[in-house]
């Protein structure tokens, strides 16, 4: 996470694009790419949290990375923030509540809303049926015979 809004230079997006241009069939991973939405920081802090102002990777930059070969994006912090913010809101609004199910149902709905948004923005929504399961033994063979080795131009 960042103490100020990151730029394309901070995120080295040009490097991702250069890697993709050189080896276009390599799938890249963006670790630590939660966007840390301001509305979730506000939700946490308005309901008793003390989360310092921080910035994540703008969703637009993640979309840019996806166009350049990024195929896995880690957004766990955003998911945890959706859950935590909702837990805090419920605890503040209903201080006598002790049943965790009363926290989990709306918290999971908040996380689901966030995940749906990211699946749609990242171009992954509606594609689960296209995934072909490859047995582990077949993957071992592919690694061993070199068929998964990157092809460079």
Short mmCIF file of N, CA and C in Angstrom, two decimals:
data_model
loop_
_atom_site.label_atom_id
_atom_site.label_comp_id
_atom_site.label_asym_id
_atom_site.label_seq_id
_atom_site.Cartn_x
_atom_site.Cartn_y
_atom_site.Cartn_z
N UNK A 1 0.84 -1.17 0.00
CA UNK A 1 0.00 0.00 0.00
C UNK A 1 0.89 1.23 0.00
N UNK A 2 0.30 2.36 -0.35
CA UNK A 2 1.08 3.57 -0.55
C UNK A 2 0.60 4.68 0.37
N UNK A 3 1.49 5.60 0.71
CA UNK A 3 1.13 6.74 1.55
C UNK A 3 0.60 7.90 0.71
N UNK A 4 0.77 7.84 -0.60
CA UNK A 4 0.19 8.83 -1.51
C UNK A 4 -0.32 8.08 -2.74
N UNK A 5 -1.15 8.75 -3.51
CA UNK A 5 -1.73 8.08 -4.68
C UNK A 5 -0.61 7.65 -5.63
N UNK A 6 -0.59 6.36 -5.99
CA UNK A 6 0.48 5.89 -6.87
C UNK A 6 0.25 6.33 -8.32
N UNK A 7 1.34 6.43 -9.02
CA UNK A 7 1.29 6.79 -10.44
C UNK A 7 1.69 5.57 -11.25
N UNK A 8 1.56 5.66 -12.57
CA UNK A 8 2.01 4.58 -13.44
C UNK A 8 3.48 4.30 -13.27
N UNK A 9 4.27 5.35 -12.95
CA UNK A 9 5.70 5.17 -12.72
C UNK A 9 5.94 4.40 -11.42
N UNK A 10 5.23 4.78 -10.37
CA UNK A 10 5.36 4.08 -9.09
C UNK A 10 5.05 2.61 -9.26
N UNK A 11 4.06 2.31 -10.06
CA UNK A 11 3.61 0.94 -10.25
C UNK A 11 4.39 0.20 -11.34
N UNK A 12 5.27 0.89 -12.03
CA UNK A 12 6.09 0.29 -13.10
C UNK A 12 5.23 -0.39 -14.17
N UNK A 13 4.14 0.25 -14.53
CA UNK A 13 3.26 -0.32 -15.54
C UNK A 13 3.97 -0.46 -16.89
N UNK A 14 4.87 0.46 -17.19
CA UNK A 14 5.62 0.36 -18.45
C UNK A 14 6.46 -0.91 -18.48
N UNK A 15 6.96 -1.33 -17.32
CA UNK A 15 7.75 -2.57 -17.26
C UNK A 15 6.86 -3.79 -17.56
N UNK A 16 5.65 -3.78 -17.04
CA UNK A 16 4.71 -4.87 -17.34
C UNK A 16 4.44 -4.92 -18.84
N UNK A 17 4.23 -3.76 -19.44
CA UNK A 17 3.97 -3.69 -20.88
C UNK A 17 5.18 -4.17 -21.68
N UNK A 18 6.39 -3.83 -21.22
CA UNK A 18 7.61 -4.27 -21.91
C UNK A 18 7.79 -5.78 -21.81
N UNK A 19 7.51 -6.35 -20.65
CA UNK A 19 7.60 -7.81 -20.49
C UNK A 19 6.61 -8.48 -21.42
N UNK A 20 5.39 -7.97 -21.47
CA UNK A 20 4.36 -8.54 -22.33
C UNK A 20 4.75 -8.45 -23.81
N UNK A 21 5.38 -7.34 -24.19
CA UNK A 21 5.81 -7.19 -25.59
C UNK A 21 6.91 -8.20 -25.94
N UNK A 22 7.77 -8.50 -24.98
CA UNK A 22 8.90 -9.41 -25.24
C UNK A 22 8.46 -10.88 -25.19
N UNK A 23 7.64 -11.21 -24.20
CA UNK A 23 7.18 -12.60 -24.05
C UNK A 23 5.66 -12.59 -23.81
N UNK A 24 4.89 -12.43 -24.90
CA UNK A 24 3.45 -12.22 -24.78
C UNK A 24 2.65 -13.40 -24.23
N UNK A 25 3.20 -14.60 -24.26
CA UNK A 25 2.46 -15.76 -23.77
C UNK A 25 2.69 -16.05 -22.28
N UNK A 26 3.48 -15.22 -21.61
CA UNK A 26 3.73 -15.41 -20.18
C UNK A 26 2.64 -14.70 -19.40
N UNK A 27 2.06 -15.41 -18.47
CA UNK A 27 1.02 -14.83 -17.62
C UNK A 27 1.66 -14.23 -16.39
N UNK A 28 1.32 -13.00 -16.09
CA UNK A 28 1.90 -12.26 -14.98
C UNK A 28 0.92 -12.17 -13.82
N UNK A 29 1.47 -11.94 -12.63
CA UNK A 29 0.68 -11.80 -11.41
C UNK A 29 0.94 -10.43 -10.81
N UNK A 30 -0.12 -9.75 -10.42
CA UNK A 30 0.02 -8.49 -9.68
C UNK A 30 -0.25 -8.79 -8.21
N UNK A 31 0.84 -8.94 -7.44
CA UNK A 31 0.71 -9.16 -6.00
C UNK A 31 0.39 -7.83 -5.32
N UNK A 32 -0.32 -7.91 -4.22
CA UNK A 32 -0.61 -6.70 -3.47
C UNK A 32 -1.32 -5.64 -4.28
N UNK A 33 -2.33 -6.03 -5.03
CA UNK A 33 -2.99 -5.10 -5.93
C UNK A 33 -4.38 -4.70 -5.49
N UNK A 34 -4.62 -4.75 -4.20
CA UNK A 34 -5.89 -4.22 -3.72
C UNK A 34 -5.94 -2.73 -4.03
N UNK A 35 -7.14 -2.24 -4.31
CA UNK A 35 -7.28 -0.83 -4.64
C UNK A 35 -7.50 0.02 -3.38
N UNK A 36 -7.76 -0.61 -2.25
CA UNK A 36 -7.99 0.07 -0.97
C UNK A 36 -8.99 1.22 -1.16
N UNK A 37 -10.24 0.87 -1.51
CA UNK A 37 -11.24 1.91 -1.81
C UNK A 37 -11.46 2.88 -0.65
N UNK A 38 -11.55 4.14 -1.00
CA UNK A 38 -11.77 5.17 0.03
C UNK A 38 -13.07 4.92 0.79
N UNK A 39 -14.11 4.48 0.10
CA UNK A 39 -15.39 4.28 0.78
C UNK A 39 -15.28 3.20 1.86
N UNK A 40 -14.39 2.22 1.66
CA UNK A 40 -14.22 1.19 2.69
C UNK A 40 -13.35 1.69 3.83
N UNK A 41 -12.35 2.53 3.54
CA UNK A 41 -11.58 3.16 4.62
C UNK A 41 -12.52 4.00 5.48
N UNK A 42 -13.39 4.77 4.81
CA UNK A 42 -14.33 5.62 5.54
C UNK A 42 -15.30 4.78 6.37
N UNK A 43 -15.80 3.69 5.81
CA UNK A 43 -16.72 2.81 6.54
C UNK A 43 -16.07 2.27 7.81
N UNK A 44 -14.84 1.83 7.68
CA UNK A 44 -14.11 1.31 8.85
C UNK A 44 -13.94 2.42 9.89
N UNK A 45 -13.43 3.57 9.47
CA UNK A 45 -13.13 4.65 10.42
C UNK A 45 -14.36 5.31 11.01
N UNK A 46 -15.45 5.38 10.25
CA UNK A 46 -16.69 5.98 10.77
C UNK A 46 -17.36 5.08 11.80
N UNK A 47 -16.91 3.85 11.88
CA UNK A 47 -17.53 2.89 12.80
C UNK A 47 -16.53 2.36 13.82
N UNK A 48 -15.63 3.24 14.25
CA UNK A 48 -14.72 2.91 15.35
C UNK A 48 -13.33 2.46 14.95
N UNK A 49 -13.06 2.37 13.66
CA UNK A 49 -11.73 1.96 13.22
C UNK A 49 -10.73 3.10 13.28
N UNK A 50 -9.48 2.76 13.13
CA UNK A 50 -8.41 3.76 13.13
C UNK A 50 -7.42 3.42 12.02
N UNK A 51 -7.95 3.32 10.81
CA UNK A 51 -7.13 2.98 9.66
C UNK A 51 -6.54 4.27 9.08
N UNK A 52 -5.21 4.32 9.04
CA UNK A 52 -4.54 5.50 8.49
C UNK A 52 -4.86 5.63 7.01
N UNK A 53 -4.86 6.88 6.52
CA UNK A 53 -5.09 7.11 5.09
C UNK A 53 -4.03 6.36 4.28
N UNK A 54 -4.50 5.54 3.37
CA UNK A 54 -3.59 4.77 2.53
C UNK A 54 -4.20 4.64 1.15
N UNK A 55 -3.37 4.26 0.20
CA UNK A 55 -3.82 4.14 -1.18
C UNK A 55 -3.38 2.80 -1.73
N UNK A 56 -4.21 2.24 -2.57
CA UNK A 56 -3.87 0.99 -3.22
C UNK A 56 -3.62 1.23 -4.70
N UNK A 57 -3.70 0.17 -5.45
CA UNK A 57 -3.49 0.23 -6.89
C UNK A 57 -4.82 0.63 -7.53
N UNK A 58 -4.85 1.74 -8.25
CA UNK A 58 -6.11 2.13 -8.90
C UNK A 58 -6.61 1.02 -9.84
N UNK A 59 -7.90 0.79 -9.81
CA UNK A 59 -8.48 -0.27 -10.64
C UNK A 59 -8.14 -0.04 -12.11
N UNK A 60 -8.06 1.19 -12.53
CA UNK A 60 -7.73 1.49 -13.92
C UNK A 60 -6.33 0.98 -14.27
N UNK A 61 -5.40 1.04 -13.32
CA UNK A 61 -4.04 0.54 -13.56
C UNK A 61 -4.03 -0.99 -13.61
N UNK A 62 -4.88 -1.62 -12.81
CA UNK A 62 -5.00 -3.08 -12.87
C UNK A 62 -5.55 -3.49 -14.23
N UNK A 63 -6.57 -2.76 -14.70
CA UNK A 63 -7.13 -3.03 -16.03
C UNK A 63 -6.05 -2.87 -17.10
N UNK A 64 -5.21 -1.87 -16.95
CA UNK A 64 -4.09 -1.66 -17.88
C UNK A 64 -3.14 -2.87 -17.84
N UNK A 65 -2.85 -3.36 -16.65
CA UNK A 65 -1.99 -4.53 -16.52
C UNK A 65 -2.60 -5.76 -17.17
N UNK A 66 -3.89 -5.94 -17.01
CA UNK A 66 -4.57 -7.10 -17.62
C UNK A 66 -4.43 -7.07 -19.13
N UNK A 67 -4.47 -5.88 -19.72
CA UNK A 67 -4.28 -5.76 -21.17
C UNK A 67 -2.86 -6.13 -21.58
N UNK A 68 -1.94 -6.19 -20.60
CA UNK A 68 -0.54 -6.50 -20.89
C UNK A 68 -0.10 -7.80 -20.24
N UNK A 69 -0.99 -8.77 -20.15
CA UNK A 69 -0.59 -10.11 -19.73
C UNK A 69 -0.80 -10.47 -18.29
N UNK A 70 -1.29 -9.57 -17.46
CA UNK A 70 -1.57 -9.92 -16.07
C UNK A 70 -2.79 -10.84 -16.06
N UNK A 71 -2.65 -11.99 -15.44
CA UNK A 71 -3.73 -12.98 -15.41
C UNK A 71 -4.17 -13.35 -14.01
N UNK A 72 -3.48 -12.83 -13.00
CA UNK A 72 -3.88 -13.06 -11.61
C UNK A 72 -3.64 -11.77 -10.85
N UNK A 73 -4.68 -11.32 -10.14
CA UNK A 73 -4.60 -10.08 -9.40
C UNK A 73 -5.01 -10.37 -7.96
N UNK A 74 -4.14 -10.06 -7.02
CA UNK A 74 -4.43 -10.30 -5.61
C UNK A 74 -5.11 -9.06 -5.01
N UNK A 75 -6.33 -9.25 -4.50
CA UNK A 75 -7.11 -8.13 -3.95
C UNK A 75 -7.64 -8.47 -2.56
N UNK A 76 -6.89 -9.22 -1.79
CA UNK A 76 -7.36 -9.67 -0.49
C UNK A 76 -7.66 -8.52 0.46
N UNK A 77 -6.83 -7.48 0.46
CA UNK A 77 -7.07 -6.36 1.38
C UNK A 77 -8.44 -5.75 1.16
N UNK A 78 -8.84 -5.57 -0.10
CA UNK A 78 -10.17 -5.02 -0.39
C UNK A 78 -11.26 -5.91 0.20
N UNK A 79 -11.11 -7.22 0.05
CA UNK A 79 -12.11 -8.14 0.60
C UNK A 79 -12.17 -8.05 2.12
N UNK A 80 -11.01 -8.02 2.77
CA UNK A 80 -10.98 -7.92 4.23
C UNK A 80 -11.56 -6.59 4.70
N UNK A 81 -11.31 -5.53 3.94
CA UNK A 81 -11.87 -4.23 4.31
C UNK A 81 -13.39 -4.24 4.21
N UNK A 82 -13.95 -4.88 3.18
CA UNK A 82 -15.41 -4.97 3.04
C UNK A 82 -16.02 -5.72 4.23
N UNK A 83 -15.38 -6.82 4.62
CA UNK A 83 -15.87 -7.58 5.77
C UNK A 83 -15.75 -6.77 7.06
N UNK A 84 -14.57 -6.23 7.31
CA UNK A 84 -14.30 -5.51 8.55
C UNK A 84 -15.18 -4.28 8.69
N UNK A 85 -15.32 -3.51 7.61
CA UNK A 85 -16.15 -2.32 7.66
C UNK A 85 -17.59 -2.66 8.01
N UNK A 86 -18.09 -3.74 7.44
CA UNK A 86 -19.47 -4.15 7.71
C UNK A 86 -19.61 -4.66 9.14
N UNK A 87 -18.63 -5.46 9.61
CA UNK A 87 -18.65 -5.91 11.01
C UNK A 87 -18.73 -4.71 11.95
N UNK A 88 -17.88 -3.72 11.70
CA UNK A 88 -17.82 -2.55 12.57
C UNK A 88 -19.15 -1.77 12.53
N UNK A 89 -19.72 -1.64 11.34
CA UNK A 89 -20.99 -0.91 11.21
C UNK A 89 -22.09 -1.60 12.00
N UNK A 90 -22.18 -2.92 11.86
CA UNK A 90 -23.23 -3.67 12.57
C UNK A 90 -23.01 -3.59 14.08
N UNK A 91 -21.76 -3.72 14.50
CA UNK A 91 -21.47 -3.66 15.94
C UNK A 91 -21.84 -2.30 16.51
N UNK A 92 -21.61 -1.24 15.75
CA UNK A 92 -21.94 0.12 16.21
C UNK A 92 -23.45 0.34 16.21
N UNK A 93 -24.11 -0.10 15.14
CA UNK A 93 -25.56 0.11 15.03
C UNK A 93 -26.35 -0.76 16.00
N UNK A 94 -25.84 -1.94 16.29
CA UNK A 94 -26.55 -2.89 17.16
C UNK A 94 -25.60 -3.44 18.21
N UNK A 95 -25.22 -2.64 19.20
CA UNK A 95 -24.21 -3.05 20.17
C UNK A 95 -24.59 -4.27 21.01
N UNK A 96 -25.87 -4.61 21.08
CA UNK A 96 -26.26 -5.80 21.85
C UNK A 96 -26.16 -7.08 21.02
N UNK A 97 -25.86 -6.95 19.72
CA UNK A 97 -25.78 -8.12 18.84
C UNK A 97 -24.53 -8.95 19.17
N UNK A 98 -24.74 -10.26 19.32
CA UNK A 98 -23.60 -11.14 19.60
C UNK A 98 -23.58 -12.36 18.68
N UNK A 99 -24.60 -12.51 17.87
CA UNK A 99 -24.68 -13.66 16.96
C UNK A 99 -23.83 -13.37 15.72
N UNK A 100 -22.74 -14.12 15.52
CA UNK A 100 -21.86 -13.84 14.38
C UNK A 100 -22.55 -13.94 13.04
N UNK A 101 -23.64 -14.71 12.97
CA UNK A 101 -24.36 -14.81 11.69
C UNK A 101 -24.96 -13.47 11.30
N UNK A 102 -25.33 -12.66 12.28
CA UNK A 102 -25.90 -11.34 12.01
C UNK A 102 -24.84 -10.39 11.46
N UNK A 103 -23.58 -10.71 11.69
CA UNK A 103 -22.48 -9.93 11.13
C UNK A 103 -22.08 -10.50 9.76
N UNK A 104 -22.04 -11.81 9.66
CA UNK A 104 -21.51 -12.47 8.47
C UNK A 104 -22.40 -12.29 7.23
N UNK A 105 -23.70 -12.36 7.40
CA UNK A 105 -24.59 -12.27 6.24
C UNK A 105 -24.39 -10.94 5.50
N UNK A 106 -24.49 -9.78 6.19
CA UNK A 106 -24.27 -8.53 5.45
C UNK A 106 -22.81 -8.33 5.06
N UNK A 107 -21.87 -8.84 5.85
CA UNK A 107 -20.45 -8.70 5.50
C UNK A 107 -20.13 -9.48 4.23
N UNK A 108 -20.66 -10.66 4.11
CA UNK A 108 -20.43 -11.45 2.90
C UNK A 108 -21.10 -10.79 1.69
N UNK A 109 -22.25 -10.16 1.90
CA UNK A 109 -22.92 -9.45 0.81
C UNK A 109 -22.06 -8.27 0.33
N UNK A 110 -21.43 -7.56 1.27
CA UNK A 110 -20.56 -6.44 0.90
C UNK A 110 -19.34 -6.94 0.12
N UNK A 111 -18.78 -8.06 0.56
CA UNK A 111 -17.63 -8.61 -0.15
C UNK A 111 -18.05 -9.12 -1.53
N UNK A 112 -19.22 -9.75 -1.61
CA UNK A 112 -19.72 -10.24 -2.89
C UNK A 112 -19.90 -9.09 -3.88
N UNK A 113 -20.43 -7.98 -3.42
CA UNK A 113 -20.62 -6.81 -4.29
C UNK A 113 -19.27 -6.33 -4.84
N UNK A 114 -18.26 -6.29 -3.97
CA UNK A 114 -16.93 -5.86 -4.39
C UNK A 114 -16.34 -6.84 -5.41
N UNK A 115 -16.46 -8.15 -5.14
CA UNK A 115 -15.90 -9.16 -6.04
C UNK A 115 -16.61 -9.13 -7.40
N UNK A 116 -17.91 -8.97 -7.41
CA UNK A 116 -18.64 -8.88 -8.68
C UNK A 116 -18.13 -7.70 -9.49
N UNK A 117 -17.93 -6.56 -8.83
CA UNK A 117 -17.41 -5.38 -9.52
C UNK A 117 -16.05 -5.69 -10.14
N UNK A 118 -15.16 -6.32 -9.37
CA UNK A 118 -13.81 -6.61 -9.89
C UNK A 118 -13.85 -7.65 -11.01
N UNK A 119 -14.68 -8.68 -10.88
CA UNK A 119 -14.78 -9.68 -11.96
C UNK A 119 -15.26 -9.04 -13.26
N UNK A 120 -16.21 -8.12 -13.14
CA UNK A 120 -16.70 -7.43 -14.33
C UNK A 120 -15.64 -6.49 -14.90
N UNK A 121 -15.01 -5.72 -14.05
CA UNK A 121 -14.00 -4.75 -14.54
C UNK A 121 -12.76 -5.44 -15.09
N UNK A 122 -12.43 -6.60 -14.54
CA UNK A 122 -11.24 -7.31 -15.00
C UNK A 122 -11.52 -8.25 -16.17
N UNK A 123 -12.78 -8.27 -16.64
CA UNK A 123 -13.12 -9.07 -17.82
C UNK A 123 -13.26 -10.56 -17.55
N UNK A 124 -13.46 -10.92 -16.29
CA UNK A 124 -13.55 -12.34 -15.94
C UNK A 124 -14.98 -12.82 -15.73
N UNK A 125 -15.93 -11.92 -15.60
CA UNK A 125 -17.32 -12.30 -15.33
C UNK A 125 -17.88 -13.16 -16.46
N UNK A 126 -18.55 -14.23 -16.09
CA UNK A 126 -19.21 -15.08 -17.06
C UNK A 126 -18.31 -16.07 -17.78
N UNK A 127 -17.06 -16.19 -17.37
CA UNK A 127 -16.13 -17.06 -18.07
C UNK A 127 -15.81 -18.37 -17.36
N UNK A 128 -16.41 -18.63 -16.22
CA UNK A 128 -16.07 -19.84 -15.47
C UNK A 128 -16.31 -21.12 -16.28
N UNK A 129 -17.34 -21.13 -17.10
CA UNK A 129 -17.64 -22.31 -17.91
C UNK A 129 -16.59 -22.63 -18.96
N UNK A 130 -15.72 -21.67 -19.25
CA UNK A 130 -14.67 -21.88 -20.25
C UNK A 130 -13.42 -22.54 -19.67
N UNK A 131 -13.38 -22.65 -18.35
CA UNK A 131 -12.19 -23.22 -17.72
C UNK A 131 -12.18 -24.73 -17.88
N UNK A 132 -11.11 -25.22 -18.43
CA UNK A 132 -10.95 -26.66 -18.61
C UNK A 132 -10.03 -27.17 -17.50
N UNK A 133 -10.52 -28.08 -16.70
CA UNK A 133 -9.73 -28.64 -15.62
C UNK A 133 -8.67 -29.57 -16.21
N UNK A 134 -7.43 -29.37 -15.79
CA UNK A 134 -6.32 -30.22 -16.23
C UNK A 134 -5.83 -30.99 -15.01
N UNK A 135 -5.88 -32.31 -15.06
CA UNK A 135 -5.42 -33.10 -13.91
C UNK A 135 -3.96 -32.81 -13.57
N UNK A 136 -3.62 -32.89 -12.30
CA UNK A 136 -2.27 -32.58 -11.83
C UNK A 136 -1.22 -33.43 -12.53
N UNK A 137 -1.51 -34.70 -12.75
CA UNK A 137 -0.54 -35.58 -13.43
C UNK A 137 -0.22 -35.06 -14.84
N UNK A 138 -1.23 -34.53 -15.53
CA UNK A 138 -1.00 -33.97 -16.87
C UNK A 138 -0.15 -32.70 -16.79
N UNK A 139 -0.36 -31.90 -15.75
CA UNK A 139 0.46 -30.69 -15.60
C UNK A 139 1.92 -31.06 -15.32
N UNK A 140 2.13 -32.08 -14.51
CA UNK A 140 3.50 -32.55 -14.23
C UNK A 140 4.19 -32.94 -15.53
N UNK A 141 3.48 -33.66 -16.38
CA UNK A 141 4.05 -34.07 -17.67
C UNK A 141 4.38 -32.86 -18.54
N UNK A 142 3.50 -31.87 -18.54
CA UNK A 142 3.73 -30.68 -19.36
C UNK A 142 4.96 -29.91 -18.89
N UNK A 143 5.12 -29.80 -17.59
CA UNK A 143 6.32 -29.13 -17.07
C UNK A 143 7.56 -29.93 -17.44
N UNK A 144 7.48 -31.24 -17.27
CA UNK A 144 8.64 -32.11 -17.53
C UNK A 144 9.04 -32.11 -19.01
N UNK A 145 8.08 -32.10 -19.92
CA UNK A 145 8.43 -32.18 -21.35
C UNK A 145 8.72 -30.82 -21.98
N UNK A 146 8.61 -29.75 -21.19
CA UNK A 146 8.95 -28.42 -21.68
C UNK A 146 7.85 -27.72 -22.44
N UNK A 147 6.68 -28.34 -22.55
CA UNK A 147 5.61 -27.69 -23.34
C UNK A 147 5.06 -26.43 -22.67
N UNK A 148 5.39 -26.21 -21.41
CA UNK A 148 4.95 -25.00 -20.73
C UNK A 148 6.03 -23.93 -20.65
N UNK A 149 7.19 -24.20 -21.23
CA UNK A 149 8.28 -23.22 -21.23
C UNK A 149 7.86 -21.99 -22.01
N UNK A 150 8.23 -20.79 -21.53
CA UNK A 150 7.86 -19.57 -22.25
C UNK A 150 8.54 -19.51 -23.62
N UNK A 151 7.81 -18.94 -24.56
CA UNK A 151 8.34 -18.74 -25.90
C UNK A 151 8.70 -17.27 -26.03
N UNK A 152 9.97 -16.99 -26.31
CA UNK A 152 10.39 -15.60 -26.47
C UNK A 152 10.58 -15.29 -27.94
N UNK A 153 10.35 -14.02 -28.26
CA UNK A 153 10.40 -13.58 -29.65
C UNK A 153 11.77 -13.25 -30.05
#
